[in-house]
Short mmCIF file of C-alpha atoms in Angstrom, two decimals:
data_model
loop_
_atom_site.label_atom_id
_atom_site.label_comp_id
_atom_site.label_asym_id
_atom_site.label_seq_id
_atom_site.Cartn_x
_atom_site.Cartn_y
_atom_site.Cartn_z
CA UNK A 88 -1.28 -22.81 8.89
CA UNK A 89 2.19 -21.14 9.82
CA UNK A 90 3.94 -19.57 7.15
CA UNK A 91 7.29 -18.91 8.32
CA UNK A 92 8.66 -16.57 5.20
CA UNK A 93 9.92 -13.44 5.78
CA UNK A 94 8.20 -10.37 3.94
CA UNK A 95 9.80 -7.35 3.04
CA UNK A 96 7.52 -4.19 3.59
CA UNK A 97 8.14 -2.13 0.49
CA UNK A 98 5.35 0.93 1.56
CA UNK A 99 4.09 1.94 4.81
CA UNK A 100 1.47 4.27 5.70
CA UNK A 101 0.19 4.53 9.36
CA UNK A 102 -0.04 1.15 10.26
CA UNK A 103 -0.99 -0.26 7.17
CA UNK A 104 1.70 -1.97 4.62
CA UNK A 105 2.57 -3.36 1.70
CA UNK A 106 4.94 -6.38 1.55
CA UNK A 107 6.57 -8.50 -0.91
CA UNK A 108 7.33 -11.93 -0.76
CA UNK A 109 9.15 -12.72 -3.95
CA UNK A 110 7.88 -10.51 -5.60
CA UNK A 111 4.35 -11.21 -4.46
CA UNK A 112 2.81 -8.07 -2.76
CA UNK A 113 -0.35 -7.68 -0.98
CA UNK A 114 -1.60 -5.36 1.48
CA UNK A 115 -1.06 -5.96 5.76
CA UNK A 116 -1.51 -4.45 9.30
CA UNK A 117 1.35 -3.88 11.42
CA UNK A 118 -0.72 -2.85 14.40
CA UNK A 119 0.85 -5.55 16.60
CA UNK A 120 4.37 -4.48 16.13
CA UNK A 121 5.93 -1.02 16.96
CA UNK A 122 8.93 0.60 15.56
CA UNK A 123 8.64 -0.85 11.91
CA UNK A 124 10.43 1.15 9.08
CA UNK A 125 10.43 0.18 5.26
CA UNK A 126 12.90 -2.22 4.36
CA UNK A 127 12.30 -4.31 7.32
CA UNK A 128 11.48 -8.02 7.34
CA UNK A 129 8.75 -9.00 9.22
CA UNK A 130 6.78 -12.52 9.59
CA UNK A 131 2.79 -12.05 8.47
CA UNK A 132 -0.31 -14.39 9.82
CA UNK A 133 -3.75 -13.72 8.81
CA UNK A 134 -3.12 -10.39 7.48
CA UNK A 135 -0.60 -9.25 10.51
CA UNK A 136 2.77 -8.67 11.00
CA UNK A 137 3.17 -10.80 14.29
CA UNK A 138 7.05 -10.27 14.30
CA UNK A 139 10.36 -8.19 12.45
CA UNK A 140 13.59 -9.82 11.73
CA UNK A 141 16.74 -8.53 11.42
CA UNK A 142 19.43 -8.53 8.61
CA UNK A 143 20.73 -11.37 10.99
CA UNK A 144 17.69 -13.17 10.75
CA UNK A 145 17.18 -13.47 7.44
CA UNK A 146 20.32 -14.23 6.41
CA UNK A 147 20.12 -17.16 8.92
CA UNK A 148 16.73 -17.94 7.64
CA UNK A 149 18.77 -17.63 3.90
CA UNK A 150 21.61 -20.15 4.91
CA UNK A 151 18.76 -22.60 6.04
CA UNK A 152 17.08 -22.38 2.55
CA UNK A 153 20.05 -22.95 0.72
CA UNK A 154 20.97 -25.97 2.75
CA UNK A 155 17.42 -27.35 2.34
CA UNK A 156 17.59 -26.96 -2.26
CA UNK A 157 20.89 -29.34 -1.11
CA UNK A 158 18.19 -31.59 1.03
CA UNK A 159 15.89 -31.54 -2.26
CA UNK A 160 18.58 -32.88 -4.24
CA UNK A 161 19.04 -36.19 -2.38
CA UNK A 162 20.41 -36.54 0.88
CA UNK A 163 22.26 -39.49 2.47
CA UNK A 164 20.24 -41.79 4.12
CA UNK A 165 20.18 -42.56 7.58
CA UNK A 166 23.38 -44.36 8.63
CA UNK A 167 25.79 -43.17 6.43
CA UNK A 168 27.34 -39.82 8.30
CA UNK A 169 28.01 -42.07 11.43
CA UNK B 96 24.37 -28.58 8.82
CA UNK B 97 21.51 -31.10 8.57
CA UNK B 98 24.22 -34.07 8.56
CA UNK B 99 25.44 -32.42 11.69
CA UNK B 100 22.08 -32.35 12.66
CA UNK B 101 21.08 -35.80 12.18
CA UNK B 102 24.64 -36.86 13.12
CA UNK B 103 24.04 -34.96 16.77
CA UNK B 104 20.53 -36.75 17.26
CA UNK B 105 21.65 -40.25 16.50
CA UNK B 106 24.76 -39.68 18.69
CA UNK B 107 21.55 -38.64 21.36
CA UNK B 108 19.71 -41.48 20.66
CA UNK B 109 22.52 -43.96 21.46
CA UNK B 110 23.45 -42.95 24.49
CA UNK B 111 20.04 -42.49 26.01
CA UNK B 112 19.55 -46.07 24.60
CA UNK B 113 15.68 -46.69 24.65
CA UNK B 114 12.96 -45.30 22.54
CA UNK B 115 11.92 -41.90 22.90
CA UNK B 116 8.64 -40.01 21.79
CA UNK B 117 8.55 -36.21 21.14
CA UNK B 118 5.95 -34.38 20.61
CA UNK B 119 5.27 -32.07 17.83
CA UNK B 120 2.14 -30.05 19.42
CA UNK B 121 1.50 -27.66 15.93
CA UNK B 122 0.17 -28.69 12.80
CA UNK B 123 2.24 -27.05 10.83
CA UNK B 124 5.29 -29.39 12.46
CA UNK B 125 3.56 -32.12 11.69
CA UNK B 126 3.26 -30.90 7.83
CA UNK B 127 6.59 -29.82 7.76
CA UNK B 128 8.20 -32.96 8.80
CA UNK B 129 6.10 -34.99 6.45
CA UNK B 130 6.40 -33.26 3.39
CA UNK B 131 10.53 -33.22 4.19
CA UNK B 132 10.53 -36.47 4.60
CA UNK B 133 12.17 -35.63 8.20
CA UNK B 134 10.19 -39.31 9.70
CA UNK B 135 12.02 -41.62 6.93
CA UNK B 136 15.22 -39.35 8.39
CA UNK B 137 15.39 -40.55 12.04
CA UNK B 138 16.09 -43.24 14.32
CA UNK B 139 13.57 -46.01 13.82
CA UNK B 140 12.91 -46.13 17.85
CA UNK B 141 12.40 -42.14 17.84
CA UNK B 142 8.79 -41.33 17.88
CA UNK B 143 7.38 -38.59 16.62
CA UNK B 144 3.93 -37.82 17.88
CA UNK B 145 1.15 -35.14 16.80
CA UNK B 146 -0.85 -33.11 19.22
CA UNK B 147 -3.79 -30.82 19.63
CA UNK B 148 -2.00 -27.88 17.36
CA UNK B 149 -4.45 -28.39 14.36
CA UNK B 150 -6.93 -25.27 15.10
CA UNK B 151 -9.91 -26.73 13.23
CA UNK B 152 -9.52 -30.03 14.40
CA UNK B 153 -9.71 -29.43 18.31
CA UNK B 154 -12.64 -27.68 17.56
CA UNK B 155 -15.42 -29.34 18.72
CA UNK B 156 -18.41 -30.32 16.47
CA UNK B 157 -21.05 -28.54 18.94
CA UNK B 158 -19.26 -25.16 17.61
CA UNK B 159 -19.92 -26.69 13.82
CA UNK B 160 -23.25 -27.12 14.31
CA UNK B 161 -23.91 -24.04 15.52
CA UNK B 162 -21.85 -22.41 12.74
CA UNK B 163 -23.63 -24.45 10.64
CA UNK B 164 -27.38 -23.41 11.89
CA UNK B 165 -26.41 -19.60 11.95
CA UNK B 166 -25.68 -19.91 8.18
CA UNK B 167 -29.08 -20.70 7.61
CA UNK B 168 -30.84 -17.87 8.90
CA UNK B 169 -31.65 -14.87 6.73
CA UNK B 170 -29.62 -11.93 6.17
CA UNK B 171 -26.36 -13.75 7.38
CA UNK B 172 -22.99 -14.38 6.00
CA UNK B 173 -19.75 -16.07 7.81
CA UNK B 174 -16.85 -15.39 6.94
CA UNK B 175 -14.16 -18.21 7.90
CA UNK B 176 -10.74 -19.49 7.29
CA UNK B 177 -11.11 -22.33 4.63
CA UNK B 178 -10.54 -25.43 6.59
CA UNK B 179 -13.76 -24.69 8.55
CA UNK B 180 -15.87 -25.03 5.60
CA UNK B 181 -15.48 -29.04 4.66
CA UNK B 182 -15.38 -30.18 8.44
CA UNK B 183 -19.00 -32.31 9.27
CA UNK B 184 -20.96 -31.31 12.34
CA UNK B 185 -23.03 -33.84 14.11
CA UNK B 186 -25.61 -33.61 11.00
CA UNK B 187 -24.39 -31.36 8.45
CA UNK B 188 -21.34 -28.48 7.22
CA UNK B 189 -21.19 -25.05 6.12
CA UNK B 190 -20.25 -26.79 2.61
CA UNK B 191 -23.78 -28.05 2.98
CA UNK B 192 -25.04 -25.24 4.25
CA UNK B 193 -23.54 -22.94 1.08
CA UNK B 194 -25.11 -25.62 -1.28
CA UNK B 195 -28.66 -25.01 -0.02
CA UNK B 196 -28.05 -21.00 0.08
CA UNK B 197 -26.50 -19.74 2.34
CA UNK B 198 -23.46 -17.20 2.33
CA UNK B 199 -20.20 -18.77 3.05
CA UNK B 200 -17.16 -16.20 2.69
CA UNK B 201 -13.51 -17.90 3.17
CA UNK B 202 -11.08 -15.27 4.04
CA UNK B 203 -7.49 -15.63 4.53
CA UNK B 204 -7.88 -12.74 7.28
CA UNK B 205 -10.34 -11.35 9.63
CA UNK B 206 -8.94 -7.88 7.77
CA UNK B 207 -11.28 -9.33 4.59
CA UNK B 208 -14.27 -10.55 6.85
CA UNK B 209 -14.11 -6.77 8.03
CA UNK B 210 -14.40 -5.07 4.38
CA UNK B 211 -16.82 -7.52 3.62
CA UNK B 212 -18.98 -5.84 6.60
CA UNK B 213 -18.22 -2.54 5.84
CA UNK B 214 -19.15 -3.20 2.63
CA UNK B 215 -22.28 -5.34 3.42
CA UNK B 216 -24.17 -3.35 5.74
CA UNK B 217 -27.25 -5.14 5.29
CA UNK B 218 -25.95 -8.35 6.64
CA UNK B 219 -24.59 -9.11 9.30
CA UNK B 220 -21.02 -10.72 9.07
CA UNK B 221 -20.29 -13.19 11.46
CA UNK B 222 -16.44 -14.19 11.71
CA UNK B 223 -15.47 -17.81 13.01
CA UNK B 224 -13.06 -17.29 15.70
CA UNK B 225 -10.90 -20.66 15.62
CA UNK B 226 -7.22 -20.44 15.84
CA UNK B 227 -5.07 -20.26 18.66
CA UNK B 228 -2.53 -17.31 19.92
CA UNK B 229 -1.33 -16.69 16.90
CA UNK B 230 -4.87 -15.79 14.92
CA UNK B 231 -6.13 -14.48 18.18
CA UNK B 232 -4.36 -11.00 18.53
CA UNK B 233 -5.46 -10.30 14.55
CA UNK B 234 -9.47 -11.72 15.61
CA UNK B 235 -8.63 -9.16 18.39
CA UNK B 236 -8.01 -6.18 16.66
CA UNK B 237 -10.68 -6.78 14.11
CA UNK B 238 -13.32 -6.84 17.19
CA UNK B 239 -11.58 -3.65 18.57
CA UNK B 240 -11.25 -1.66 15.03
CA UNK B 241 -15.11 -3.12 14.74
CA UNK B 242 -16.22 -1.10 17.85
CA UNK B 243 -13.92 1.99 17.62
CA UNK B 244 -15.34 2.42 13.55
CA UNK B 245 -18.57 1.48 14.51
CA UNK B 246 -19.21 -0.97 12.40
CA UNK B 247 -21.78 -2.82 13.93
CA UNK B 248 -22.99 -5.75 11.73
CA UNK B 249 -19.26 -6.80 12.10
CA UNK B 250 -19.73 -10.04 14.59
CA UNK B 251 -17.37 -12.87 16.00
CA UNK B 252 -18.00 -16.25 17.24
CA UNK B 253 -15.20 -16.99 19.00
CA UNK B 254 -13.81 -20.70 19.69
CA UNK B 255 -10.32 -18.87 20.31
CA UNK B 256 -7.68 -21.12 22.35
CA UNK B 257 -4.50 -21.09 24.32
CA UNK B 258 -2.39 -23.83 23.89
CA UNK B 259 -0.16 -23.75 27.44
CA UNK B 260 -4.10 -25.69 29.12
CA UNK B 261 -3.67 -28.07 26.47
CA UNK B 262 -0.15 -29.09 27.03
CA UNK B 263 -0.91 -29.40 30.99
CA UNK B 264 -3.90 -31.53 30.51
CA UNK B 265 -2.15 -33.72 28.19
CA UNK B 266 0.78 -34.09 31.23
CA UNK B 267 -2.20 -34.30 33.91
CA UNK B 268 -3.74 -36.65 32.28
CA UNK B 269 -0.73 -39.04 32.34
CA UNK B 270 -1.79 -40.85 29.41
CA UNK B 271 0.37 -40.02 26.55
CA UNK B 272 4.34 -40.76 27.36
CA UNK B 273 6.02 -37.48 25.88
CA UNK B 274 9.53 -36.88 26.78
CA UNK B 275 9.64 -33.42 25.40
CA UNK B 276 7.99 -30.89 23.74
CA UNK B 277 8.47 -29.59 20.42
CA UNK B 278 6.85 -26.07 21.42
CA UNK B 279 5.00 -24.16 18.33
CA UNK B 280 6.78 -21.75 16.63
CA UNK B 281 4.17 -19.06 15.77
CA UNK B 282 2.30 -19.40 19.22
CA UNK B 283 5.22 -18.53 20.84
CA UNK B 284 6.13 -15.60 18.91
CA UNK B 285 2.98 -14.43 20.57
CA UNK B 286 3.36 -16.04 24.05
CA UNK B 287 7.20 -16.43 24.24
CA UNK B 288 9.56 -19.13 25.49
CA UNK B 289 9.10 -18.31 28.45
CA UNK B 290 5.29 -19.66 28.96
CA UNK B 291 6.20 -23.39 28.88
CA UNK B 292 8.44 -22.61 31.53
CA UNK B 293 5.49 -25.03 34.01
CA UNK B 294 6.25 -27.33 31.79
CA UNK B 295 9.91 -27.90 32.31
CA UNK B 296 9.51 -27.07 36.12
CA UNK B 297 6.59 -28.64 37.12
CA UNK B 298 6.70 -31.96 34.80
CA UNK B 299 10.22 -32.50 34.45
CA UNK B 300 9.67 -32.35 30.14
CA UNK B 301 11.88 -30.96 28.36
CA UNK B 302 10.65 -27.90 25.80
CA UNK B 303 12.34 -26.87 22.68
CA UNK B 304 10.83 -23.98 20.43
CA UNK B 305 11.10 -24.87 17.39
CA UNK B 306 11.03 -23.10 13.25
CA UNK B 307 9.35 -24.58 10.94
CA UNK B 308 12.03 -25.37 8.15
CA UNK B 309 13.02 -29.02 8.74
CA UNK B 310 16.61 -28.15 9.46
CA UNK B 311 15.17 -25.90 12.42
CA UNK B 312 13.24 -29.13 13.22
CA UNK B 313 15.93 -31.41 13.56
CA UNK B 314 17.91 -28.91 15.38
CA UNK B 315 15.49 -29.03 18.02
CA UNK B 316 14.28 -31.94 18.28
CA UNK B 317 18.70 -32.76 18.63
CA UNK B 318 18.43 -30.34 21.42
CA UNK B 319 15.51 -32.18 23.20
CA UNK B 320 17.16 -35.35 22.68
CA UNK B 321 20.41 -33.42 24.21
CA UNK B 322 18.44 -32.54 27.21
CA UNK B 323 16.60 -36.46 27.52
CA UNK B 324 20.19 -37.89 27.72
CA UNK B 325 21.51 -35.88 29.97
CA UNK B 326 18.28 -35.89 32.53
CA UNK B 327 18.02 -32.46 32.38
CA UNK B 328 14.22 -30.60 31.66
CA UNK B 329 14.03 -26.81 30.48
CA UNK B 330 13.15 -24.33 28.06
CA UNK B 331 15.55 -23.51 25.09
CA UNK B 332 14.96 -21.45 21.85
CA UNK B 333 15.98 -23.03 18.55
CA UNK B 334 13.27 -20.34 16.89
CA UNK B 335 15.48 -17.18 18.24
CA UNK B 336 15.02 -15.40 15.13
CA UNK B 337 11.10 -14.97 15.38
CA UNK B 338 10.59 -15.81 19.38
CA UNK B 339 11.86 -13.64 22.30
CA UNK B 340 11.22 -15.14 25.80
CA UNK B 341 8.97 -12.64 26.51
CA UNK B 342 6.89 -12.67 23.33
CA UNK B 343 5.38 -10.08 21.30
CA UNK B 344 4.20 -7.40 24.49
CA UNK B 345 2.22 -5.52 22.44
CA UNK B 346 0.25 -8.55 20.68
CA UNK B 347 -0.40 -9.97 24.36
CA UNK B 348 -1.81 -6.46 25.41
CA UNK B 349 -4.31 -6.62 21.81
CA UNK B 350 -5.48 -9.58 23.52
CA UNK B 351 -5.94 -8.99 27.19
CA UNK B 352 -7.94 -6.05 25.91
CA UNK B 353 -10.69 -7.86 23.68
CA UNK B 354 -9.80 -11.23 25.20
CA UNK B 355 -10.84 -12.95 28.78
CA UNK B 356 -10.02 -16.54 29.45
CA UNK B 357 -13.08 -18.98 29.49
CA UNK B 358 -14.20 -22.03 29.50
CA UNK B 359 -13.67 -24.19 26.34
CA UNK B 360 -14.20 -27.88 25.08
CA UNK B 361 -11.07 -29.66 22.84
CA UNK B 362 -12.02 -32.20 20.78
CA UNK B 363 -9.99 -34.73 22.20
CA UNK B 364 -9.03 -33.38 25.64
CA UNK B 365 -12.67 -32.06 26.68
CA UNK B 366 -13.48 -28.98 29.02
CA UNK B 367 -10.15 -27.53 29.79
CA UNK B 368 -10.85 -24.16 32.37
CA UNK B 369 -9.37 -21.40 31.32
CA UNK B 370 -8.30 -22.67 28.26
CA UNK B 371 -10.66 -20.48 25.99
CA UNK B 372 -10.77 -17.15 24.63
CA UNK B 373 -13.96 -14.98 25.53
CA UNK B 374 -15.05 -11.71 24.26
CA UNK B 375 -15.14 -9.41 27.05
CA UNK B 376 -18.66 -7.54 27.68
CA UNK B 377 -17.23 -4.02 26.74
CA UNK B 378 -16.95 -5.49 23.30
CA UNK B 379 -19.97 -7.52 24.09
CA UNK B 380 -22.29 -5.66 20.83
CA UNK B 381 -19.49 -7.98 18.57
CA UNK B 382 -19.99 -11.11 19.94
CA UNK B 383 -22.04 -13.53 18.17
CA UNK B 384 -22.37 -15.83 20.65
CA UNK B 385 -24.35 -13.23 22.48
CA UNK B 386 -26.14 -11.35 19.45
CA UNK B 387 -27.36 -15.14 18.15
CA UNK B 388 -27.96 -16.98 21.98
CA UNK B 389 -25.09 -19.36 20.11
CA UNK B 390 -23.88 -22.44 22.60
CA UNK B 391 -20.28 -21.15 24.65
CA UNK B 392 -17.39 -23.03 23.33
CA UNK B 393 -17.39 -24.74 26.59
CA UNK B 394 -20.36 -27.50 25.35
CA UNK B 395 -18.98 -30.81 24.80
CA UNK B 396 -20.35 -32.74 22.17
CA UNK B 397 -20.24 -36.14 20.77
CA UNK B 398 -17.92 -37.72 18.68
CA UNK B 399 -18.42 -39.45 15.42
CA UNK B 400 -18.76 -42.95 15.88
CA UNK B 401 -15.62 -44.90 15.45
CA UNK B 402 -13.61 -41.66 14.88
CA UNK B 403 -10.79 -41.66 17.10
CA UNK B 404 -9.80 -38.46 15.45
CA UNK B 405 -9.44 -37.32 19.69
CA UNK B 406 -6.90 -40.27 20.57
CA UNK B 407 -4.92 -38.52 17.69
CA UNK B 408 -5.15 -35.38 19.01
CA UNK B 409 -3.87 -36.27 22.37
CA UNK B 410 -0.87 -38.99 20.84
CA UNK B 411 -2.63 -41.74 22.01
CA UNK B 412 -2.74 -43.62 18.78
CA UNK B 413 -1.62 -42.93 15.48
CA UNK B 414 -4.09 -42.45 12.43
CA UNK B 415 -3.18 -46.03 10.91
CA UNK B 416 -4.53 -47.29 14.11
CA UNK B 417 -8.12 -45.64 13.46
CA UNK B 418 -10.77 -48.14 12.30
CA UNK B 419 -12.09 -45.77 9.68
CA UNK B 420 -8.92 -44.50 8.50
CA UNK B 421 -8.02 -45.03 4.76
CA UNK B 422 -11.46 -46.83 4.73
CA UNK B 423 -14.38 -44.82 5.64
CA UNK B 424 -12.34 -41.46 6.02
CA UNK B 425 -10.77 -39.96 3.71
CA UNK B 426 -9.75 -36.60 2.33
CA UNK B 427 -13.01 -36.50 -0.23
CA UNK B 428 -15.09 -38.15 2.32
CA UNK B 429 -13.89 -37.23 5.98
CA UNK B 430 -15.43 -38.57 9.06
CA UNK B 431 -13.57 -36.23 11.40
CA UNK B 432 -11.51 -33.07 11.56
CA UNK B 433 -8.39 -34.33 11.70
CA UNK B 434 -8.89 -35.67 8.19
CA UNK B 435 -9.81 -32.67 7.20
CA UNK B 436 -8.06 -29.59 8.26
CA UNK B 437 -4.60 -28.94 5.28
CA UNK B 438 -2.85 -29.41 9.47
CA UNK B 439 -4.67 -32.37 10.32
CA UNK B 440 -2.56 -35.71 11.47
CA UNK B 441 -4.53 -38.00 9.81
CA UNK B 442 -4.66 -35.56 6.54
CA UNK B 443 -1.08 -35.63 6.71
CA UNK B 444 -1.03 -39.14 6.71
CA UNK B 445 -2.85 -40.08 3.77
CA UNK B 446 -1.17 -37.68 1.87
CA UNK B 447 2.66 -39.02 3.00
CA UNK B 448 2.22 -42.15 4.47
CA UNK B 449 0.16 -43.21 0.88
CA UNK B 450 2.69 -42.15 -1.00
CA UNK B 451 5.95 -43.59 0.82
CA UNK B 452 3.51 -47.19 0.62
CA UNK B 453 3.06 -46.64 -3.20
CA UNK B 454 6.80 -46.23 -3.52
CA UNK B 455 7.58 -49.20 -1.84
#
């Protein structure tokens, strides 16, 4: 399964890192990314960091969140935007 | 922006004025647009069809069995991502197998099936390799950190595939009518945008990466629908914030290193060449298949009779069209993967498709 959330990696030490994903925090490998730095976002799967976002990114990835809590609260049914 | 969305696909869907199928070819699409709701969104004569992007469900049930007979010898334990343990072999499953004994670890990474090695030296830890580019590079690196630690009772059985075979034999095959590609999201962080490029070129089907939040969805599958009207076939990028066209370089090189292509059966789709992930021999001490004389992932096996679990995978039929479905398999009592795995179609559809009937 794809989880698609961005992390935050609050503590890095050689290739190994902690992130936080709301507030969650548990322990990764960023062996398959170079470059990283604390503070960036990254995407984990099965323990990796597979890729980093930037502040762009997330705030894109923020926007479609917030337009998704609108989805949860009813949207219009098909028909009525046309 | 998802009224624009659906606003832009409907405008699509007019003007190319027939029915269209798309093809969502991971599992986690296929979740995603369920549990959104994104089906009951769109155009009655838009299809949207499932393919072989479940990991534990193109896995063949020769590779189970196997799994399954390993588990029972002494001094053994697998490790394995959950899904793996409920799906039936030809005979029995590792959920069996755990209830008469034997030692059944589910790990969320091949990081924990490596600590439980280290800290299990008298066994010998055997990881179950199923996933596809995404897992791979991670499976990779476990082998590699395996070898250069020296951790020998640290073993995979690897039933690692690519997905780009899949997606040609489905087109080669002729069989299923797709007229474009919802490409995975997380395989292509891996593999980039660029690797369906065959597809577009050589097929004439349009590919759109796509996220996995249902807005992302509907943006590309608009952009598909953009490309349908307009008789045009190539490779865009809704996903641009997690996939480059290139892909993650230094992922691929994790992978060419441990990695070779092989040989590998698809439930479903059969022996696809070249489709499979094989340990090369320099890491040849941490490959199970080798250590235990297991069967290659290229041995086709049988299906389940009645199970049509590999028309699913290929979108040649939907779920509801399955004999057994709803009937003889179901989420407590599954017949085949696909019923099974938390990405599985026909999962999916029990758990939606029930509920929108109960509401109605």
């Amino acid at each position: 399964m794809c989880l698609a959330i961005p992390a935050r990696i609050v503590d890095l030490r050689g290739k190994q890192a902690v992130v936080d994903v709301d507030g969650v925090q548990r322990s990764i490998q960023t062996d398959l990314l170079t470059g990283l730095q604390v503070g960036d976002y990254v995407i984990v799967h099965a323990g990796f960091a597979i890729q980093k976002w930037s502040e762009q990114d997330v705030a894109e990835y923020r926007a479609i969140m917030e337009e998704m809590e609108r989805l949860d609260q009813g949207l219009a049914p098909e028909g009525t935007d046309d | 922006m998802i009224d624009k969305a659906l606003q832009n696909l409907r405008q699509s869907m007019r003007a190319i004025g027939r029915p269209v199928s798309l093809m969502e070819v991971c599992g986690t699409h296929t979740m995603a647009a369920f549990r959104a709701g994104l089906r009951t969104l769109l155009p009655a004569d838009l299809q949207l069809l499932s393919g072989p992007g479940c990991p534990v469900c193109v896995t063949p049930s020769a590779y189970v069995d196997q799994a399954v007979e390993l588990s029972l010898k002494p001094g053994i334990m697998i490790a394995t991502f959950g899904d793996m343990v409920r799906v039936p072999g030809s005979r029995s499953s590792l959920e069996k197998s755990r209830a008469q004994g034997a030692e059944v670890l589910v790990v969320y990474s091949p990081l924990d099936a490596l600590e439980a090695a280290r800290r299990n030296p008298g066994r010998q830890v055997v990881f179950l390799g199923v996933g596809f580019e995404t897992t791979a590079p991670a499976v990779a690196w476990s082998i590699k950190t395996a070898a250069d630690e020296g951790i020998p009772n640290y073993l995979v059985y690897s039933a690692h595939k690519t997905m780009p075979p899949a997606m040609n034999a489905l087109l080669q095959s002729g069989e299923s009518k797709v007229d474009g590609f919802l490409c995975p999201g997380h395989v292509s962080v891996i593999i980039g945008s660029r690797a369906y490029g065959f597809i577009a070129e050589g097929f004439h089907v349009p590919c759109v990466v796509a996220g996995f939040e249902p807005l992302d969805m509907l943006q590309a599958i608009g952009m598909l629908l953009r490309q349908v009207e307009k008789g045009q076939a190539m490779v865009e990028n809704q996903y641009r914030r997690s996939v480059a066209p290139e892909g993650n370089i230094t992922a691929q090189k994790m992978l060419a290193e441990v990695f070779e292509p092989g040989d590998a059966a698809w439930r479903g789709l059969g022996m696809l060449p070249g489709s499979g992930l094989r340990i090369r021999e320099r890491y040849a001490a941490h490959d199970a298949r080798i250590a235990f004389s297991l069967a290659g992932p290229e041995m086709l096996s049988p299906e389940p009779p009645g199970c049509r679990c590999g028309d699913v995978l290929r979108g040649v039929c939907t779920p509801l069209e399955c004999g057994l479905y709803q009937k003889d398999c179901t989420p407590a009592h599954p017949v085949g993967a696909c019923m099974v795995s938390g990405e599985g179609t026909c999962a999916a559809y029990y758990k939606y498709e029930k509920q929108a009937g109960q509401q109605q």
